[in-house]
CSV table of C-alpha atoms in Angstrom, one decimal:
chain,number,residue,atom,x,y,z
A,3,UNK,CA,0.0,0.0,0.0
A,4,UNK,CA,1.5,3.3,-1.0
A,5,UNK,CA,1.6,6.5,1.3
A,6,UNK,CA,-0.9,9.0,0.8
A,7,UNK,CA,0.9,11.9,-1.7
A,8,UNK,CA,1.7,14.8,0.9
A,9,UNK,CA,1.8,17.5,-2.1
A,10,UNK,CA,3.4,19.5,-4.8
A,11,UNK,CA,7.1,18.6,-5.0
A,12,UNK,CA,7.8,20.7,-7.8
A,13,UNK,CA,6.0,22.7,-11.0
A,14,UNK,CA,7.9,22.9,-14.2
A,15,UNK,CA,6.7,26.1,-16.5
A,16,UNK,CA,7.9,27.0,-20.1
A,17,UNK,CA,9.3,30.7,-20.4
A,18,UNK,CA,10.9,32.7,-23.4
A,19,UNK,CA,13.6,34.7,-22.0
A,20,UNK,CA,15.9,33.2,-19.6
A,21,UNK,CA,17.3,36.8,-17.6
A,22,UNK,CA,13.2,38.3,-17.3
A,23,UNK,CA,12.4,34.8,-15.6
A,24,UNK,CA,15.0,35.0,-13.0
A,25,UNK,CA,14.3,38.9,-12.2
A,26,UNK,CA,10.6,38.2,-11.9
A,27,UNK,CA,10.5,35.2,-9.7
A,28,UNK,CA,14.2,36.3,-7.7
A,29,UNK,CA,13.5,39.9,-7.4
A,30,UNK,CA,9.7,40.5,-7.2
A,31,UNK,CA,8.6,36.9,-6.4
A,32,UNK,CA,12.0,36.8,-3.8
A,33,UNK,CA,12.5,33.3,-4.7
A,34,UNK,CA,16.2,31.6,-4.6
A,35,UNK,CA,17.5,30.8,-7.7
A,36,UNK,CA,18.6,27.2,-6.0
A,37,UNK,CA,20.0,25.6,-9.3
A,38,UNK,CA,21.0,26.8,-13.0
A,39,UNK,CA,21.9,23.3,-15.0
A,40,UNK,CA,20.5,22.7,-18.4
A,41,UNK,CA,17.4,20.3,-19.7
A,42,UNK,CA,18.3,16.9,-20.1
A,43,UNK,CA,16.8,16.1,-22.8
A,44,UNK,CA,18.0,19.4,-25.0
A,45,UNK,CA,21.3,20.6,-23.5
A,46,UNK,CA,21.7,23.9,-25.3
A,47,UNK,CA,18.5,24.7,-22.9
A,48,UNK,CA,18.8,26.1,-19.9
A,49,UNK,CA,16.9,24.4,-16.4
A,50,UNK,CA,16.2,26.9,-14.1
A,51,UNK,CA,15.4,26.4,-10.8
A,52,UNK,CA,13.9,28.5,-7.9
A,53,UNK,CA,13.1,27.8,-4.0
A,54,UNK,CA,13.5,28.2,-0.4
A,55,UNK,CA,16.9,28.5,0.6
A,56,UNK,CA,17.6,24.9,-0.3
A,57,UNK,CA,15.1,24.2,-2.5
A,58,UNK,CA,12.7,22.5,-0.4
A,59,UNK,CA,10.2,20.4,-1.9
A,60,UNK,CA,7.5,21.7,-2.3
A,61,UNK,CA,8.8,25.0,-2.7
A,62,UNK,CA,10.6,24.6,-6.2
A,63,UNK,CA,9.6,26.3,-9.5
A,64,UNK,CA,11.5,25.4,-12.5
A,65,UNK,CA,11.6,26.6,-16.0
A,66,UNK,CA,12.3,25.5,-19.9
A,67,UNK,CA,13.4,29.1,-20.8
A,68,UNK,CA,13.1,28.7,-25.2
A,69,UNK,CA,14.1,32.4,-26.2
A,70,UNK,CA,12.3,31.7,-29.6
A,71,UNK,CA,9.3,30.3,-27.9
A,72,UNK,CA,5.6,31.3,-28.9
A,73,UNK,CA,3.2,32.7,-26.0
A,74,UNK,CA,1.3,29.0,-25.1
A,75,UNK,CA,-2.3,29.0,-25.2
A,76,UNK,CA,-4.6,27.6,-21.7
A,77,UNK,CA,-7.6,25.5,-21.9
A,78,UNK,CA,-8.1,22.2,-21.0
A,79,UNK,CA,-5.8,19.5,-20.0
A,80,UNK,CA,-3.4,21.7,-18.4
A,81,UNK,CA,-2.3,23.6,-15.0
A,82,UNK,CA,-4.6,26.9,-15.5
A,83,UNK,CA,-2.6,28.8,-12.4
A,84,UNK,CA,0.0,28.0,-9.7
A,85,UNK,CA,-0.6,29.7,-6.4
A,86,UNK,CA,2.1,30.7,-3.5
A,87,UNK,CA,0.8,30.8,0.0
A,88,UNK,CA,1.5,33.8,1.7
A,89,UNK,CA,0.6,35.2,5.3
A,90,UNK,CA,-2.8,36.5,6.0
A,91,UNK,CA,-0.8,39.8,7.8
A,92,UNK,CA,1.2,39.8,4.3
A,93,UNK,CA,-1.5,40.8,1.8
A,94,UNK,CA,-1.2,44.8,2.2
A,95,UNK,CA,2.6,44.1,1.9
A,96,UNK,CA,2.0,42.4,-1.3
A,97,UNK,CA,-0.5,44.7,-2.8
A,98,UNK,CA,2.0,47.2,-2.4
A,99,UNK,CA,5.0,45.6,-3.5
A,100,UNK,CA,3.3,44.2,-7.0
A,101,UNK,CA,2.3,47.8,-7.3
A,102,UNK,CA,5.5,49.1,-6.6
A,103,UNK,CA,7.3,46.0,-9.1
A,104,UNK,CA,4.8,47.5,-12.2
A,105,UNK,CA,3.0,44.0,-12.2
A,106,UNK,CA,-0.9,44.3,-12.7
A,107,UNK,CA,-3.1,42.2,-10.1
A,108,UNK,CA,-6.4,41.9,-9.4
A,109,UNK,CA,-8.1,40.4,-6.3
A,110,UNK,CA,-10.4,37.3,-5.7
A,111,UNK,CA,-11.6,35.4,-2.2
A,112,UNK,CA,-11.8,31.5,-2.4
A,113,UNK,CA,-12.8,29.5,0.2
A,114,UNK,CA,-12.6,32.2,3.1
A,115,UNK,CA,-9.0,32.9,1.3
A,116,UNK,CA,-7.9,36.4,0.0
A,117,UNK,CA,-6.1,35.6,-3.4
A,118,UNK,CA,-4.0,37.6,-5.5
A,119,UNK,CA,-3.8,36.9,-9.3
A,120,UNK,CA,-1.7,38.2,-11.8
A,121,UNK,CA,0.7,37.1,-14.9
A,122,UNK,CA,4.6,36.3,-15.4
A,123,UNK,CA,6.6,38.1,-18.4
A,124,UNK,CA,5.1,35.0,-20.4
A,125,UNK,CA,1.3,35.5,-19.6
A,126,UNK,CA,1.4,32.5,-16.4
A,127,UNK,CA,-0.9,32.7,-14.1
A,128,UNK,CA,0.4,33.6,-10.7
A,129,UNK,CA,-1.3,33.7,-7.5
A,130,UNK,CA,-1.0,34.8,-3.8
A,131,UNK,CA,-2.8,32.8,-1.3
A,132,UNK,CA,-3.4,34.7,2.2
A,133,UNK,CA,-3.9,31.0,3.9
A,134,UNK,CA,-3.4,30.6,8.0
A,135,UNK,CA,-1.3,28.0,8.9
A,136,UNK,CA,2.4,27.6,9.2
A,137,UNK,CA,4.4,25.6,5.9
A,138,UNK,CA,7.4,24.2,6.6
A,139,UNK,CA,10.3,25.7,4.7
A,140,UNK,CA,13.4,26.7,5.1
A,141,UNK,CA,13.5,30.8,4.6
A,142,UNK,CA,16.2,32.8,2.4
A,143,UNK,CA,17.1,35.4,5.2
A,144,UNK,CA,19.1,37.0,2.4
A,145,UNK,CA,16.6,37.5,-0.4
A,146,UNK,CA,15.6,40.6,-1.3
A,147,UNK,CA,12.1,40.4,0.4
A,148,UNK,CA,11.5,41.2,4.4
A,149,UNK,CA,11.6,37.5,5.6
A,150,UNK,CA,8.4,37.4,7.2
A,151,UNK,CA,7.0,38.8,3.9
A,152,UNK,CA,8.6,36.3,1.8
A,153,UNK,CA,6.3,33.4,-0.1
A,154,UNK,CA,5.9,30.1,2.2
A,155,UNK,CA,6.1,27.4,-0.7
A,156,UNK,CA,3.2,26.5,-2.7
A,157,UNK,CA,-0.5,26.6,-1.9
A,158,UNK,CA,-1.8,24.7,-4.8
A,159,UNK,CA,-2.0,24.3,-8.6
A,160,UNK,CA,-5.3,24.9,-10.4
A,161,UNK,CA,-5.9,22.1,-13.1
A,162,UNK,CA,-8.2,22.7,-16.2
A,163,UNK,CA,-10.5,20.4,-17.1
A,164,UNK,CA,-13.3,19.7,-19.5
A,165,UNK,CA,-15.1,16.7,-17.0
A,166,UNK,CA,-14.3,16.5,-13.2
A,167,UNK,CA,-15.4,13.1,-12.2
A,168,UNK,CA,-12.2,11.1,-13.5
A,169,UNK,CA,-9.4,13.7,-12.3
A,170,UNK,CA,-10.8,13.9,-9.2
A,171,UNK,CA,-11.1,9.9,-8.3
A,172,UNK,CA,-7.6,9.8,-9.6
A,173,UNK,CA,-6.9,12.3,-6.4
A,174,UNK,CA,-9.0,10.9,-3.8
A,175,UNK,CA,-8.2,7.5,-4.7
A,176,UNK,CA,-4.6,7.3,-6.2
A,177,UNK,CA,-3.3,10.2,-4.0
A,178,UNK,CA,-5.6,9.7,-0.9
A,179,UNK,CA,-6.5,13.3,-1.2
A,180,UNK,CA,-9.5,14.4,0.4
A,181,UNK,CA,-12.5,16.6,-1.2
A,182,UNK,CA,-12.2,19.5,0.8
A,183,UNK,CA,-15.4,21.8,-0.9
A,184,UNK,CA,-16.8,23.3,-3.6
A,185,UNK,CA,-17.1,26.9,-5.0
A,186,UNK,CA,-19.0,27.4,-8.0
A,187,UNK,CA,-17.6,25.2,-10.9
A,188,UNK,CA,-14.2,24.7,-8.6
A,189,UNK,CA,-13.5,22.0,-6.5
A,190,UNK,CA,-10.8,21.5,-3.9
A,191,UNK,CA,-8.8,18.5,-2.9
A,192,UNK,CA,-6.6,18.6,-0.1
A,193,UNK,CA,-3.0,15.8,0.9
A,194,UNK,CA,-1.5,15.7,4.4
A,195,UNK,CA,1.4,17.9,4.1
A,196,UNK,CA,1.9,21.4,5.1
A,197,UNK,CA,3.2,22.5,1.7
A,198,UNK,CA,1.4,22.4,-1.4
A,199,UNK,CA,-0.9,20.2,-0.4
A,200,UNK,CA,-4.3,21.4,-2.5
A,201,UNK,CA,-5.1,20.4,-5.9
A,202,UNK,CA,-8.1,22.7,-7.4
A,203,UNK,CA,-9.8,21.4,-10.2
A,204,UNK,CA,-11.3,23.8,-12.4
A,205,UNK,CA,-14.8,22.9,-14.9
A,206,UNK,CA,-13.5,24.8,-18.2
A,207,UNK,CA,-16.2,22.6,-20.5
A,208,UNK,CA,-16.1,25.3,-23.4
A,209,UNK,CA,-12.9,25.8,-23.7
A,210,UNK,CA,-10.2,24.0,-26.4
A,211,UNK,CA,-7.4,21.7,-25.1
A,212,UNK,CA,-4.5,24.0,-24.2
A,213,UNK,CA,-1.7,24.7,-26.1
A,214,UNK,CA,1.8,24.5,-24.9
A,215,UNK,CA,4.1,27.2,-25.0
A,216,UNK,CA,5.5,30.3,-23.3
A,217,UNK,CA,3.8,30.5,-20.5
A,218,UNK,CA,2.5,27.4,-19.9
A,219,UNK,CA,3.1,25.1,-17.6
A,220,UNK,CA,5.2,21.4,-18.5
A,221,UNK,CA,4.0,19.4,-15.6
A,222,UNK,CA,3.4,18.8,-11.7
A,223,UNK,CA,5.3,17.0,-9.6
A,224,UNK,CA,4.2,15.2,-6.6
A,225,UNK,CA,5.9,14.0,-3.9
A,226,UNK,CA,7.4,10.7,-2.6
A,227,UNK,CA,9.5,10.3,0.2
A,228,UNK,CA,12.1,7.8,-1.5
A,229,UNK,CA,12.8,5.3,-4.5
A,230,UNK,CA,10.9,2.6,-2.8
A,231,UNK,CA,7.9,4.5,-2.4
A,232,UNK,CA,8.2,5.8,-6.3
A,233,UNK,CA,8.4,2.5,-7.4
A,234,UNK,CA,5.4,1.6,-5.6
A,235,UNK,CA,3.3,4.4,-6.6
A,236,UNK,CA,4.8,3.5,-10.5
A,237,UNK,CA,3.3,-0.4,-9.9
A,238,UNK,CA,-0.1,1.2,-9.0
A,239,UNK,CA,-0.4,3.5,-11.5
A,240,UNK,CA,0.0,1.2,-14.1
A,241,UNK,CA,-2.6,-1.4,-12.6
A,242,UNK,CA,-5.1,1.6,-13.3
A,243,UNK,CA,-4.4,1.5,-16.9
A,244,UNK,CA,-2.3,4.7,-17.1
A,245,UNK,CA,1.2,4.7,-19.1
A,246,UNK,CA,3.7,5.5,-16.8
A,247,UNK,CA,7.5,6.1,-17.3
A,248,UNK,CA,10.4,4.4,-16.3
A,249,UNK,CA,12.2,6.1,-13.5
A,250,UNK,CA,14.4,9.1,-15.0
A,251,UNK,CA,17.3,10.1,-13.2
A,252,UNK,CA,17.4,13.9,-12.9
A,253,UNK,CA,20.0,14.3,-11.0
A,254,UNK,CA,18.8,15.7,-7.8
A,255,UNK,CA,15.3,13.5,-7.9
A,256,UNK,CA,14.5,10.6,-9.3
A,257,UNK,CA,11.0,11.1,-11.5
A,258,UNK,CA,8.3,8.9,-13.0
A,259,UNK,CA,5.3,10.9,-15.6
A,260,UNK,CA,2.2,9.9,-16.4
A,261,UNK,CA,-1.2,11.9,-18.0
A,262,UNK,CA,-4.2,12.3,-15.3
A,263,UNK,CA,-7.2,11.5,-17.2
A,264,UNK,CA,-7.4,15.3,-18.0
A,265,UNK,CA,-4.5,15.3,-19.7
A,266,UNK,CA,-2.5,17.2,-17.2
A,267,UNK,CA,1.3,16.0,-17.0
A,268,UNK,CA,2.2,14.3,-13.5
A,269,UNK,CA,5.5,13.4,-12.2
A,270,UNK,CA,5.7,11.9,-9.0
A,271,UNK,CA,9.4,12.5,-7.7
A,272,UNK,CA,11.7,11.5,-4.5
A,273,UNK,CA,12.3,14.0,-1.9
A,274,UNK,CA,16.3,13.4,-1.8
A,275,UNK,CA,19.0,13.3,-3.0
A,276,UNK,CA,18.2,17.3,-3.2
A,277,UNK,CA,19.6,21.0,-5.0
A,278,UNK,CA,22.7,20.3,-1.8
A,279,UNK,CA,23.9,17.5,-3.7
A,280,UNK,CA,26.7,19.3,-6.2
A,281,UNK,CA,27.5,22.5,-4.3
A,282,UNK,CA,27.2,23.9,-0.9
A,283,UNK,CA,24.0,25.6,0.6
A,284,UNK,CA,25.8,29.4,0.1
A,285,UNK,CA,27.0,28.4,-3.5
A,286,UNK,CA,23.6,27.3,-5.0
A,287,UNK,CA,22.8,28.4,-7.8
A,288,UNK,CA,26.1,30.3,-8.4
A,289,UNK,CA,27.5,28.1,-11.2
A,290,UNK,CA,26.6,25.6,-14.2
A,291,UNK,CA,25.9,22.7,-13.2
A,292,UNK,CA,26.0,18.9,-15.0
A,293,UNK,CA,25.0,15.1,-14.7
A,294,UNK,CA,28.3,13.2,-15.2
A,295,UNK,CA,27.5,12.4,-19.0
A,296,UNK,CA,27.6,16.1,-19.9
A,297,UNK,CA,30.3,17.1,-18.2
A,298,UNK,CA,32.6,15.9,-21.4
A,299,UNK,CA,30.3,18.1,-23.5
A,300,UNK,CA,30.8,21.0,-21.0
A,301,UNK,CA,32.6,24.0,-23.4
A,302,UNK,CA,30.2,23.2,-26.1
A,303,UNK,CA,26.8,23.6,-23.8
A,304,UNK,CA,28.9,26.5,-22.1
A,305,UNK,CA,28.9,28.3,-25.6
A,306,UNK,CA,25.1,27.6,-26.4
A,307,UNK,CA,24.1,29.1,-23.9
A,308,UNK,CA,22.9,33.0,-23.3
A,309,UNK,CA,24.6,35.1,-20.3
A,310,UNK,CA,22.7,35.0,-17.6
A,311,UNK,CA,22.9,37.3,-14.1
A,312,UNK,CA,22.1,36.5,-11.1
A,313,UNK,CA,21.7,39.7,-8.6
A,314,UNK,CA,23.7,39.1,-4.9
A,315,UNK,CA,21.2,39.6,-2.0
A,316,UNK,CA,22.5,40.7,1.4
């Protein structure tokens, strides 16, 4: 029997140019930029990764940067919005500072929740949950954000979807999540943790499939707490029909994917080894990093790659 999925371990988004990303979500989101290494699967491509100040999960946003990437298109099948939780005594700081940053927001309440919503410099939908209730992460004292302003890992992810009934069994059956309410065509599914732990799914019946691009996001990522548990999860998900992957080694996780029946990319990745495991805790994100089988390659990706800075917070 696997264990219940606690939450979000990481979301992967698509963005166009690689130095607006890491201003936006370093200086007006005050995330760490935890890791810079490239994609995998497309090494002249950089991965871009941005956390607590280890790169918790459950506090990780990554990015394809593509500078010649076209602006994607939401609709179905995809992640329609990520969301941040912030403090409820946060939210006049916020207002002000998104003001202050030129970013346009408006403001929503869900479920007894203020909410902020606005876009990234590729049109993704961003939000700031005022939730109560302490996440455990491990705060950047040194970010450019008062500390006990900064973002507290994720809330949730908002998923898109043309019928409800399937995604959400997958949740409360699969991922032992439980149904916790319904707002208007928006339902909510909660996991155990402290971080990340909702799931919204929104009823978007008239709306085309999405369309990938700038923008939009790759996939979510859900945690397990070690290779034993991932294989287990990877042995149940294909007893309920789905195609899953064979575990992919990404250097500082370990990741299986598979489509929810939405057609929303899931990964389900381990906890360790973690963003620690190829540099110090005061050196992340400082330097280019590579899985051993790239390292012969490294002057080539070196050159492929655009300049990127990376402002020093004291």
């Amino acid at each position: 029997m696997t264990q219940p999925i606690s939450g979000i371990h990481h979301i992967t988004a698509i963005a166009s140019d690689p130095q607006k990303n890491v201003d936006f979500y370093t200086g007006v989101l005050g995330q760490r930029f935890v890791k810079k290494t490239i994609n995998f699967d497309d090494p002249g491509t950089y991965h871009l990764y941005y956390g607590d100040l280890v790169g918790s999960p459950g506090t990780i946003m990554t990015f394809f940067p593509w500078p010649a990437a076209r602006r994607g298109r939401r609709g179905q099948g995809e992640v329609g919005a990520i969301a941040y939780r912030i403090r409820p005594s946060s939210l006049t700081f916020w207002q002000q500072h998104l003001t202050a940053s030129s970013v346009m927001w408006s403001e929503e309440e869900r479920f007894g929740d203020p909410v902020l919503v606005f876009t990234d410099p590729d049109g993704l939908q961003v939000e700031l949950v005022a939730a109560a209730g302490e996440a455990v992460v491990e705060r950047w004292a040194r970010g450019p954000l008062p500390e006990e302003h900064a973002p507290l890992g994720f809330h949730s992810v908002t998923l898109w979807v043309g019928e409800m009934a399937d995604s959400a069994s997958l949740l409360t059956g699969l991922f032992s999540y439980e149904s916790a309410g319904r707002e208007g065509e928006r339902a909510r599914f909660r996991g155990q943790g402290s971080v990340g732990e909702v799931v919204d799914l929104l009823h978007r019946p008239d709306l085309p499939r999405g369309q990938m691009g700038a923008g939009s996001v790759h996939h979510v990522a859900f945690r397990a707490a070690d290779d034993e548990e991932q294989l287990a999860y990877q042995a149940q998900i294909a007893r309920q029909g789905f195609m899953v992957t064979d575990v992919k080694d990404r250097q500082y996780f370990h990741s299986i994917y598979f489509r929810e029946p939405a057609g929303v990319l899931f990964e389900i990745a381990t906890d360790a080894p973690g963003f620690p495991l190829d540099e110090p805790v005061d050196e992340l994100g400082k330097h280019l990093k590579l899985p051993p089988w790239l390292e012969p390659a490294r002057a080539r990706i070196e050159q492929q790659l655009p300049p990127l800075r990376i402002a020093e917070y004291e």
